[in-house]
């Protein structure tokens, strides 16, 4: 109900003498849509709420952004279908376009339907995808593109979304089909087809262009891990085609651990940026953040062991293990480090050990990383089979982000379960497990809990020593906005450990997880770019605080 600045989306209201009196014999709808015009001096003046979204551009024109009743939510992102449709309509040869959400097997995907102007030849799905991708974020890019002679209409002349057909295999942005070669490629193509609900997958097809996303990545990895235990979700982000992913599996030779740094981006050799895994052993955030940074520097990711028995019992030993990976690709500094959550704590200890050895550290960034004083008590060391059902449910809720509504239903279902496996099976039958575990076996879930518990135990034992190096702490604003009166919350407990003089705090958009996803990811990347550039300028000028 308030005016918005230029560039900010808002709902369009129409005022003036031409506004109609209302809807015939529909008083409730009239009251909802025809509202008082508080910007007019005329008594009784009204405005009409159009339900259209738009924004002022700098040249004074209004850009149409779709309908406010066309908003959907997919994988946590709010999406305006009209904005995607508007992007499709400016592609040469597209006459009409509508975007719908198709749902199946617990996942949602965007599907675009369009008609062509007379005389236009066929428009390839890949061309349309690349056009949409050039103007919108990745999460708004449809997975499939269905060409139709005409769009189905209701008797009122509106698009009948329920009559839109399911997309065929030809509707996906696939490369020219080339059959998989060899047992590994065939296995990968089969799993991708089952997970993505695509009839045929060629060896050059791209997982994400076929409609894949981060939650489905985990399903794929879970299904392929029996063939090669060393693969991680991040591997699929870096090797997105069947042929590339198969080649990676062949190279790993099904080793028990990926004991090397993973190159995310090539760049200048004068200093590298290393990204550290989190307390779940995950590096899912690293590829997207590396791309968003768009810096001329080499960027590496440092993975965790897949086997919890191979995780050292204390943080100095965990850091020493990662230092061996670092030394294999960068034997000497200067170095830069970024870590999310528990990864920030490991990054701090890595920097401490490097400084102690006389190496140069240019940058240390902690992404919503808490000091040990902010972490809850240590987990039980007992076997999961002997942990009570309520305790396991609490662990899953804390570790894997299951929402409270689902957990209440899961607790009711599990009330009579004798073991955690019985409880998990009942939760799976009712589709109450987090998406990443819908296809996982019990051993996979148990492994993940064991990994998190191993890192949490090490975290609680760690007492960081002051290192005299500036620490850049990026705090998710949605986590702390109601807790500013508590300085331990507002600095996540780090000021007592490192001293306020060495602590630079930045608030970034989103919560602990969404800060690493669009649209908040881009704001975080901008803050990191500025900080990295500032440190380098001071180093070039000879500022002693910028190096060991």
Coordinates of C-alpha atoms in Angstrom, one line a residue:
X1 CA 0.0 0.0 0.0
X2 CA 3.0 2.3 0.0
X3 CA 4.8 3.8 -3.0
X4 CA 8.1 2.1 -3.9
X5 CA 11.3 3.6 -5.2
X6 CA 12.5 3.2 -8.8
X7 CA 13.7 -0.3 -9.5
X8 CA 11.6 -2.0 -6.7
X9 CA 8.7 -4.3 -7.6
X10 CA 5.2 -3.2 -6.6
X11 CA 1.6 -3.8 -7.4
X12 CA 0.0 -1.5 -10.0
X13 CA -3.0 0.5 -8.9
X14 CA -5.1 2.6 -11.3
X15 CA -6.6 5.9 -10.2
X16 CA -8.4 8.8 -11.9
X17 CA -11.8 9.6 -13.4
X18 CA -11.9 6.5 -15.6
X19 CA -11.9 4.0 -12.7
X20 CA -15.1 1.9 -12.9
X21 CA -17.8 1.8 -10.1
X22 CA -17.2 -1.8 -9.3
X23 CA -18.2 -5.4 -10.1
X24 CA -21.8 -6.0 -11.0
X25 CA -23.6 -7.7 -8.0
X26 CA -20.3 -8.7 -6.4
X27 CA -19.9 -6.5 -3.4
X28 CA -17.2 -8.5 -1.7
X29 CA -15.0 -8.4 -4.8
X30 CA -15.7 -4.7 -5.3
X31 CA -14.6 -4.0 -1.7
X32 CA -11.4 -6.0 -2.2
X33 CA -10.4 -4.5 -5.6
X34 CA -11.7 -0.9 -5.4
X35 CA -10.0 0.8 -2.6
X36 CA -9.8 4.4 -1.3
X37 CA -7.4 6.7 -3.2
X38 CA -5.5 8.4 -0.5
X39 CA -3.4 10.2 -3.1
X40 CA -6.4 12.1 -4.5
X41 CA -8.0 15.3 -3.1
X42 CA -11.4 14.3 -4.6
X43 CA -13.8 13.1 -1.9
X44 CA -14.7 9.4 -2.3
X45 CA -12.0 8.8 -5.0
X46 CA -11.0 5.2 -5.4
X47 CA -8.2 3.2 -7.0
X48 CA -8.4 -0.2 -8.7
X49 CA -6.0 -2.9 -7.6
X50 CA -5.0 -4.6 -10.8
X51 CA -3.1 -7.6 -9.4
X52 CA -0.3 -6.8 -11.9
X53 CA 3.3 -6.3 -10.8
X54 CA 5.7 -3.8 -12.2
X55 CA 8.6 -1.5 -11.4
X56 CA 9.7 2.0 -12.6
X57 CA 12.8 2.0 -14.8
X58 CA 15.3 4.8 -14.7
X59 CA 14.0 6.2 -18.0
X60 CA 10.5 6.6 -16.6
X61 CA 8.8 3.6 -18.2
X62 CA 7.2 0.8 -16.3
X63 CA 8.4 -2.8 -16.7
X64 CA 5.6 -5.4 -16.4
X65 CA 6.6 -8.3 -14.1
X66 CA 3.6 -10.6 -14.2
X67 CA 0.7 -11.2 -11.8
X68 CA 0.9 -11.3 -8.0
X69 CA -1.4 -14.3 -8.1
X70 CA 1.1 -16.2 -10.2
X71 CA 3.7 -16.5 -7.5
X72 CA 4.9 -20.0 -6.6
X73 CA 7.5 -21.3 -4.3
X74 CA 10.0 -24.0 -5.4
X75 CA 12.9 -25.2 -3.3
X76 CA 12.5 -22.2 -1.0
X77 CA 12.6 -19.6 -3.8
X78 CA 9.5 -17.4 -4.5
X79 CA 9.0 -17.2 -8.2
X80 CA 6.8 -14.9 -10.3
X81 CA 5.6 -17.0 -13.3
X82 CA 4.7 -13.8 -15.2
X83 CA 8.3 -12.6 -15.1
X84 CA 9.4 -15.8 -16.8
X85 CA 6.6 -15.5 -19.3
X86 CA 7.5 -11.9 -20.1
X87 CA 11.1 -13.1 -20.8
X88 CA 9.9 -15.8 -23.1
X89 CA 7.7 -13.4 -25.0
X90 CA 10.6 -11.2 -26.2
X91 CA 12.3 -14.2 -27.9
X92 CA 11.9 -13.8 -31.7
X93 CA 9.1 -16.0 -33.0
X94 CA 7.3 -16.7 -29.7
X95 CA 3.7 -15.5 -29.9
X96 CA 2.2 -16.7 -26.6
X97 CA 3.9 -18.1 -23.5
X98 CA 2.7 -19.5 -20.2
X99 CA 4.7 -21.2 -17.4
X100 CA 3.3 -23.8 -15.1
X101 CA 4.6 -25.9 -12.2
X102 CA 4.5 -29.7 -12.7
X103 CA 4.8 -31.8 -9.6
X104 CA 5.7 -35.5 -9.1
X105 CA 7.7 -37.7 -6.9
X106 CA 7.9 -35.0 -4.3
X107 CA 9.7 -32.5 -6.6
X108 CA 8.5 -29.5 -8.5
X109 CA 9.8 -28.2 -11.8
X110 CA 8.9 -25.3 -14.1
X111 CA 7.6 -26.0 -17.6
X112 CA 7.2 -23.4 -20.3
X113 CA 4.5 -23.7 -22.9
X114 CA 4.5 -21.5 -26.0
X115 CA 3.1 -21.0 -29.5
X116 CA 5.0 -19.6 -32.5
X117 CA 4.2 -16.7 -34.8
X118 CA 3.1 -17.7 -38.3
X119 CA 6.0 -18.6 -40.5
X120 CA 8.4 -19.2 -37.7
X121 CA 10.3 -22.5 -37.9
X122 CA 10.9 -24.8 -34.9
X123 CA 12.5 -23.2 -31.9
X124 CA 14.9 -25.5 -30.0
X125 CA 14.4 -26.0 -26.2
X126 CA 18.1 -25.3 -25.7
X127 CA 17.8 -21.9 -27.5
X128 CA 14.9 -20.9 -25.3
X129 CA 16.6 -22.1 -22.1
X130 CA 19.8 -20.1 -22.9
X131 CA 17.6 -17.0 -23.6
X132 CA 15.8 -17.2 -20.3
X133 CA 19.1 -18.1 -18.5
X134 CA 20.7 -14.9 -19.8
X135 CA 18.1 -12.7 -18.1
X136 CA 16.9 -14.5 -15.0
X137 CA 18.4 -16.4 -12.0
X138 CA 19.0 -20.1 -12.5
X139 CA 16.2 -21.1 -10.1
X140 CA 13.7 -19.3 -12.5
X141 CA 14.8 -21.2 -15.6
X142 CA 12.2 -23.8 -16.8
X143 CA 13.4 -27.3 -17.1
X144 CA 11.2 -28.1 -20.2
X145 CA 9.8 -26.1 -23.2
X146 CA 6.6 -27.4 -24.9
X147 CA 5.6 -26.0 -28.3
X148 CA 1.9 -26.1 -29.0
X149 CA -0.3 -25.1 -31.9
X150 CA -2.6 -23.2 -29.5
X151 CA -2.8 -22.9 -25.7
X152 CA -5.9 -24.5 -24.1
X153 CA -8.4 -22.0 -23.0
X154 CA -11.3 -22.0 -20.4
X155 CA -14.8 -20.8 -21.5
X156 CA -13.8 -17.4 -20.2
X157 CA -10.9 -17.2 -22.6
X158 CA -8.1 -17.7 -20.0
X159 CA -5.4 -20.3 -20.2
X160 CA -6.6 -23.6 -18.9
X161 CA -3.5 -24.6 -16.9
X162 CA -5.0 -28.0 -16.0
X163 CA -5.2 -28.9 -19.6
X164 CA -1.6 -28.3 -20.3
X165 CA 0.1 -31.5 -21.3
X166 CA 3.1 -33.3 -19.6
X167 CA 6.4 -32.5 -21.3
X168 CA 7.8 -35.1 -23.6
X169 CA 11.5 -36.1 -23.8
X170 CA 12.0 -33.7 -26.7
X171 CA 10.8 -30.8 -24.5
X172 CA 14.0 -30.8 -22.4
X173 CA 17.1 -28.8 -23.2
X174 CA 19.1 -31.8 -24.2
X175 CA 22.0 -32.0 -26.6
X176 CA 21.8 -34.0 -29.8
X177 CA 21.2 -37.5 -28.5
X178 CA 24.3 -39.7 -28.4
X179 CA 23.8 -43.0 -26.5
X180 CA 25.8 -43.7 -23.3
X181 CA 28.9 -45.8 -23.8
X182 CA 30.1 -48.4 -21.4
X183 CA 28.8 -49.7 -18.1
X184 CA 29.4 -46.6 -16.0
X185 CA 27.8 -44.1 -18.5
X186 CA 24.8 -46.4 -18.9
X187 CA 24.4 -46.6 -15.1
X188 CA 24.6 -42.8 -14.7
X189 CA 22.2 -42.2 -17.6
X190 CA 19.7 -44.7 -16.1
X191 CA 19.8 -43.1 -12.6
X192 CA 19.5 -39.6 -14.1
X193 CA 16.5 -40.7 -16.1
X194 CA 14.8 -42.2 -13.1
X195 CA 15.5 -39.2 -10.8
X196 CA 14.6 -36.5 -13.4
X197 CA 11.7 -38.5 -15.0
X198 CA 13.3 -38.1 -18.4
X199 CA 12.8 -41.0 -20.9
X200 CA 16.2 -41.0 -22.5
X201 CA 19.5 -39.4 -21.3
X202 CA 22.4 -39.1 -23.8
X203 CA 26.1 -39.1 -22.9
X204 CA 26.4 -35.3 -23.6
X205 CA 23.3 -34.2 -21.7
X206 CA 23.7 -31.8 -18.8
X207 CA 22.1 -32.8 -15.5
X208 CA 20.9 -29.3 -14.7
X209 CA 19.7 -28.5 -18.1
X210 CA 17.5 -31.6 -17.9
X211 CA 15.8 -30.1 -14.8
X212 CA 18.2 -31.1 -12.1
X213 CA 18.7 -29.1 -8.9
X214 CA 20.6 -29.4 -5.6
X215 CA 18.1 -31.7 -3.9
X216 CA 18.1 -34.1 -6.8
X217 CA 21.9 -34.1 -6.8
X218 CA 21.8 -35.8 -3.5
X219 CA 19.4 -38.5 -4.7
X220 CA 21.7 -39.2 -7.7
X221 CA 24.8 -39.4 -5.4
X222 CA 23.0 -41.7 -3.0
X223 CA 22.0 -44.1 -5.8
X224 CA 25.5 -44.1 -7.4
X225 CA 27.5 -44.4 -4.2
X226 CA 27.4 -48.2 -4.0
X227 CA 29.3 -48.1 -7.4
X228 CA 31.8 -45.5 -6.1
X229 CA 31.8 -44.5 -2.4
X230 CA 34.2 -41.6 -3.1
X231 CA 31.8 -39.4 -5.1
X232 CA 30.2 -36.3 -3.4
X233 CA 27.4 -34.0 -4.3
X234 CA 29.9 -31.3 -5.3
X235 CA 31.4 -33.6 -7.9
X236 CA 28.1 -33.5 -9.9
X237 CA 28.2 -29.6 -9.8
X238 CA 31.7 -29.7 -11.4
X239 CA 31.1 -32.6 -13.9
X240 CA 27.6 -32.0 -15.2
X241 CA 27.4 -34.2 -18.2
X242 CA 27.1 -38.0 -18.3
X243 CA 30.4 -38.4 -20.0
X244 CA 32.3 -36.0 -17.7
X245 CA 30.8 -37.6 -14.5
X246 CA 31.6 -41.1 -15.7
X247 CA 35.2 -40.1 -16.4
X248 CA 35.4 -38.7 -12.8
X249 CA 34.2 -42.0 -11.4
X250 CA 36.8 -43.9 -13.5
X251 CA 39.5 -41.6 -12.2
X252 CA 38.5 -42.0 -8.6
X253 CA 38.6 -45.8 -9.0
X254 CA 36.1 -46.0 -6.2
X255 CA 38.7 -44.9 -3.6
X256 CA 37.5 -44.6 0.0
X257 CA 38.4 -40.9 0.3
X258 CA 38.8 -37.9 -2.0
X259 CA 42.1 -36.8 -0.5
X260 CA 42.9 -33.8 -2.7
X261 CA 41.8 -30.2 -3.2
X262 CA 39.2 -29.7 -5.9
X263 CA 39.8 -26.9 -8.4
X264 CA 36.7 -24.8 -8.8
X265 CA 38.1 -21.9 -10.8
X266 CA 41.4 -21.2 -12.6
X267 CA 43.0 -17.8 -12.1
X268 CA 46.0 -15.9 -11.0
X269 CA 48.7 -17.8 -9.3
X270 CA 49.8 -15.1 -6.9
X271 CA 47.3 -16.2 -4.2
X272 CA 44.6 -18.8 -4.0
X273 CA 41.3 -18.9 -2.3
X274 CA 40.4 -22.1 -0.4
X275 CA 36.8 -23.0 0.6
X276 CA 36.3 -25.3 3.6
X277 CA 33.6 -27.9 4.0
X278 CA 30.9 -27.4 6.7
X279 CA 30.0 -29.5 9.8
X280 CA 28.1 -32.0 7.7
X281 CA 31.1 -32.5 5.5
X282 CA 29.3 -30.7 2.7
X283 CA 30.7 -28.3 0.1
X284 CA 27.4 -27.7 -1.7
X285 CA 27.8 -23.9 -1.3
X286 CA 31.3 -23.7 -2.9
X287 CA 30.7 -24.0 -6.7
X288 CA 27.9 -21.3 -6.7
X289 CA 29.9 -19.0 -4.5
X290 CA 33.0 -19.4 -6.6
X291 CA 31.1 -18.5 -9.7
X292 CA 29.4 -15.6 -8.0
X293 CA 32.7 -14.1 -6.9
X294 CA 33.9 -13.8 -10.5
X295 CA 37.5 -13.1 -9.4
X296 CA 40.7 -13.6 -11.3
X297 CA 42.1 -16.0 -8.7
X298 CA 42.5 -19.7 -8.4
X299 CA 39.7 -21.1 -6.1
X300 CA 39.8 -24.6 -4.5
X301 CA 37.5 -26.6 -2.3
X302 CA 38.7 -28.8 0.5
X303 CA 36.5 -31.8 1.0
X304 CA 35.8 -34.0 4.0
X305 CA 36.3 -37.8 4.3
X306 CA 33.1 -39.7 3.4
X307 CA 33.9 -42.2 6.2
X308 CA 33.3 -40.8 9.7
X309 CA 36.0 -43.1 11.0
X310 CA 38.5 -41.2 9.0
X311 CA 37.7 -37.8 10.6
X312 CA 40.3 -36.8 13.2
X313 CA 39.1 -36.2 16.7
X314 CA 40.2 -32.6 17.1
X315 CA 40.2 -29.5 15.0
X316 CA 44.0 -29.0 14.9
X317 CA 44.3 -32.5 13.4
X318 CA 41.4 -31.8 11.0
X319 CA 43.2 -28.6 9.9
X320 CA 46.5 -30.5 9.5
X321 CA 44.8 -33.0 7.2
X322 CA 43.5 -30.1 5.0
X323 CA 46.9 -28.4 5.0
X324 CA 48.3 -31.5 3.3
X325 CA 45.8 -31.0 0.5
X326 CA 46.6 -27.3 0.3
X327 CA 50.4 -28.0 0.1
X328 CA 49.8 -30.3 -2.8
X329 CA 48.5 -27.5 -5.0
X330 CA 50.0 -24.4 -3.3
X331 CA 53.2 -25.3 -1.4
X332 CA 53.7 -21.6 -0.4
X333 CA 51.5 -18.6 0.3
X334 CA 50.1 -16.1 0.3
X335 CA 46.7 -17.8 1.1
X336 CA 43.1 -16.8 1.4
X337 CA 40.4 -18.9 3.2
X338 CA 36.6 -18.9 3.4
X339 CA 34.5 -21.4 5.4
X340 CA 30.8 -21.7 6.1
X341 CA 29.5 -22.7 9.6
X342 CA 32.0 -25.2 11.1
X343 CA 34.2 -24.6 8.0
X344 CA 34.9 -21.1 9.3
X345 CA 36.3 -22.6 12.5
X346 CA 38.5 -25.0 10.6
X347 CA 39.7 -22.1 8.4
X348 CA 40.6 -20.1 11.5
X349 CA 42.8 -23.0 12.8
X350 CA 44.4 -23.5 9.3
X351 CA 45.3 -19.8 9.3
X352 CA 46.8 -20.1 12.8
X353 CA 49.0 -23.1 11.8
X354 CA 50.2 -21.3 8.7
X355 CA 51.0 -18.1 10.6
X356 CA 52.9 -20.1 13.2
X357 CA 54.9 -21.7 10.3
X358 CA 55.8 -18.2 9.0
X359 CA 53.5 -18.4 5.9
X360 CA 51.4 -15.4 4.6
X361 CA 47.6 -15.3 5.0
X362 CA 45.9 -12.4 3.2
X363 CA 42.3 -13.1 4.0
X364 CA 40.2 -15.1 6.5
X365 CA 36.4 -15.1 6.0
X366 CA 33.9 -16.9 8.3
X367 CA 30.4 -17.3 6.9
X368 CA 27.9 -17.4 9.8
X369 CA 30.5 -19.5 11.8
X370 CA 29.9 -19.7 15.6
X371 CA 32.5 -19.9 18.3
X372 CA 32.3 -23.0 20.5
X373 CA 30.5 -21.0 23.2
X374 CA 27.5 -20.7 20.9
X375 CA 27.3 -24.5 20.1
X376 CA 24.9 -26.8 21.9
X377 CA 26.1 -29.7 24.0
X378 CA 28.0 -32.7 22.6
X379 CA 26.0 -35.6 21.1
X380 CA 25.8 -39.0 22.7
X381 CA 28.5 -41.5 21.7
X382 CA 26.1 -44.4 22.0
X383 CA 25.1 -46.4 19.0
X384 CA 22.1 -45.1 17.1
X385 CA 20.2 -48.3 17.7
X386 CA 20.2 -47.5 21.5
X387 CA 19.3 -43.8 21.2
X388 CA 15.6 -43.2 22.0
X389 CA 13.3 -42.3 19.2
X390 CA 12.8 -38.8 20.5
X391 CA 16.5 -38.2 20.5
X392 CA 17.0 -39.4 16.9
X393 CA 14.1 -37.2 15.8
X394 CA 15.7 -34.2 17.5
X395 CA 19.0 -34.9 15.8
X396 CA 17.4 -35.2 12.4
X397 CA 15.5 -31.9 13.1
X398 CA 18.6 -30.1 14.2
X399 CA 21.0 -31.5 11.6
X400 CA 18.8 -31.7 8.5
X401 CA 16.4 -28.8 8.8
X402 CA 13.1 -30.6 9.0
X403 CA 10.3 -28.2 9.7
X404 CA 8.3 -28.4 13.0
X405 CA 5.0 -29.4 11.3
X406 CA 6.6 -32.4 9.7
X407 CA 8.3 -33.3 12.9
X408 CA 5.1 -33.3 15.0
X409 CA 3.5 -35.7 12.5
X410 CA 6.7 -37.9 12.5
X411 CA 6.7 -38.0 16.3
X412 CA 3.1 -39.2 16.3
X413 CA 3.9 -41.9 13.8
X414 CA 7.1 -43.0 15.7
X415 CA 5.4 -43.2 19.1
X416 CA 5.3 -47.0 19.0
X417 CA 8.5 -47.5 17.1
X418 CA 11.1 -49.7 18.9
X419 CA 14.2 -48.5 17.0
X420 CA 15.3 -45.5 15.0
X421 CA 15.2 -47.6 11.8
X422 CA 11.5 -48.4 12.4
X423 CA 10.9 -44.7 13.0
X424 CA 12.7 -43.7 9.9
X425 CA 10.8 -46.2 7.8
X426 CA 7.5 -44.9 9.0
X427 CA 8.6 -41.3 8.4
X428 CA 9.7 -42.3 4.8
X429 CA 6.3 -44.0 4.1
X430 CA 4.6 -40.7 4.9
X431 CA 7.1 -38.6 3.0
X432 CA 8.3 -36.8 6.1
X433 CA 12.0 -37.2 5.6
X434 CA 14.1 -34.3 4.2
X435 CA 14.2 -34.5 0.4
X436 CA 17.8 -35.6 0.3
X437 CA 17.0 -38.7 2.3
X438 CA 13.9 -39.9 0.4
X439 CA 16.0 -42.4 -1.6
X440 CA 18.8 -42.9 0.9
X441 CA 19.2 -46.2 2.8
X442 CA 19.5 -46.3 6.5
X443 CA 23.3 -46.6 6.4
X444 CA 23.5 -43.3 4.5
X445 CA 21.4 -41.5 7.1
X446 CA 23.4 -43.1 9.9
X447 CA 26.7 -42.1 8.2
X448 CA 25.6 -38.4 7.9
X449 CA 24.6 -38.3 11.6
X450 CA 27.9 -39.8 12.5
X451 CA 29.9 -37.3 10.4
X452 CA 28.0 -34.4 12.0
X453 CA 28.5 -35.8 15.5
X454 CA 32.3 -36.3 14.9
X455 CA 32.7 -32.7 13.8
X456 CA 30.5 -31.3 16.6
X457 CA 32.5 -33.2 19.2
X458 CA 35.7 -31.7 17.8
X459 CA 34.1 -28.2 17.7
X460 CA 33.2 -28.3 21.4
X461 CA 36.8 -29.2 22.4
X462 CA 38.4 -26.4 20.4
X463 CA 39.6 -23.2 22.1
X464 CA 40.9 -20.8 19.4
X465 CA 43.9 -18.7 20.3
X466 CA 44.2 -15.1 19.1
X467 CA 46.2 -14.9 15.9
X468 CA 46.5 -11.2 15.4
X469 CA 45.0 -11.4 11.9
X470 CA 41.8 -9.6 10.8
X471 CA 38.9 -11.9 10.8
X472 CA 36.0 -11.1 8.5
X473 CA 32.7 -12.5 10.0
X474 CA 29.6 -12.5 7.7
X475 CA 26.5 -13.0 9.8
X476 CA 23.1 -14.0 8.4
X477 CA 20.8 -11.1 9.3
X478 CA 17.6 -13.2 9.6
X479 CA 19.3 -15.2 12.3
X480 CA 20.3 -12.3 14.6
X481 CA 17.9 -9.5 14.0
X482 CA 15.9 -10.2 17.2
X483 CA 19.0 -10.8 19.3
X484 CA 21.2 -7.7 19.0
X485 CA 21.1 -7.1 22.8
X486 CA 23.3 -10.2 23.3
X487 CA 26.8 -9.4 22.1
X488 CA 27.6 -13.1 21.9
X489 CA 24.8 -13.6 19.4
X490 CA 25.6 -10.4 17.5
X491 CA 29.3 -11.5 17.0
X492 CA 28.6 -15.3 17.3
X493 CA 30.9 -15.4 20.3
X494 CA 34.1 -14.4 18.5
X495 CA 35.0 -11.1 20.1
X496 CA 36.1 -12.7 23.4
X497 CA 38.3 -15.1 21.4
X498 CA 40.0 -12.9 18.9
X499 CA 39.4 -9.4 20.2
X500 CA 37.1 -6.7 18.7
X501 CA 40.2 -4.9 17.2
X502 CA 40.7 -7.9 14.8
X503 CA 37.0 -8.6 14.1
X504 CA 35.2 -7.1 11.1
X505 CA 31.5 -7.9 11.1
X506 CA 29.2 -7.7 8.1
X507 CA 25.5 -8.4 8.0
X508 CA 24.3 -10.2 4.9
X509 CA 20.8 -11.1 3.7
X510 CA 19.1 -14.5 4.4
X511 CA 19.4 -17.1 7.1
X512 CA 22.2 -19.6 7.8
X513 CA 21.4 -21.6 4.6
X514 CA 19.7 -19.1 2.3
X515 CA 22.6 -16.6 2.6
X516 CA 24.4 -19.0 0.2
X517 CA 21.6 -19.2 -2.3
X518 CA 20.2 -16.6 -4.8
X519 CA 19.2 -13.9 -4.4
X520 CA 21.2 -13.4 -1.1
X521 CA 24.3 -15.2 -2.6
X522 CA 25.0 -12.2 -4.8
X523 CA 25.0 -9.8 -1.9
X524 CA 27.4 -12.0 0.0
X525 CA 29.7 -12.4 -3.0
X526 CA 29.8 -8.6 -3.4
X527 CA 30.8 -8.1 0.2
X528 CA 33.5 -10.8 -0.2
X529 CA 34.8 -9.3 -3.4
X530 CA 35.1 -5.9 -1.7
X531 CA 36.9 -7.3 1.3
X532 CA 39.3 -9.4 -0.8
X533 CA 40.1 -6.4 -3.0
X534 CA 40.7 -4.2 0.0
X535 CA 43.1 -6.6 1.6
X536 CA 45.1 -7.0 -1.6
X537 CA 45.4 -3.2 -2.0
X538 CA 46.7 -2.9 1.6
X539 CA 49.1 -5.7 1.0
X540 CA 50.4 -4.0 -2.2
X541 CA 50.9 -0.8 -0.2
X542 CA 52.9 -2.6 2.5
X543 CA 50.4 -2.6 5.3
X544 CA 51.8 -5.0 7.9
X545 CA 48.4 -6.0 9.2
X546 CA 47.6 -7.6 5.9
X547 CA 50.2 -10.4 6.1
X548 CA 51.9 -12.6 8.6

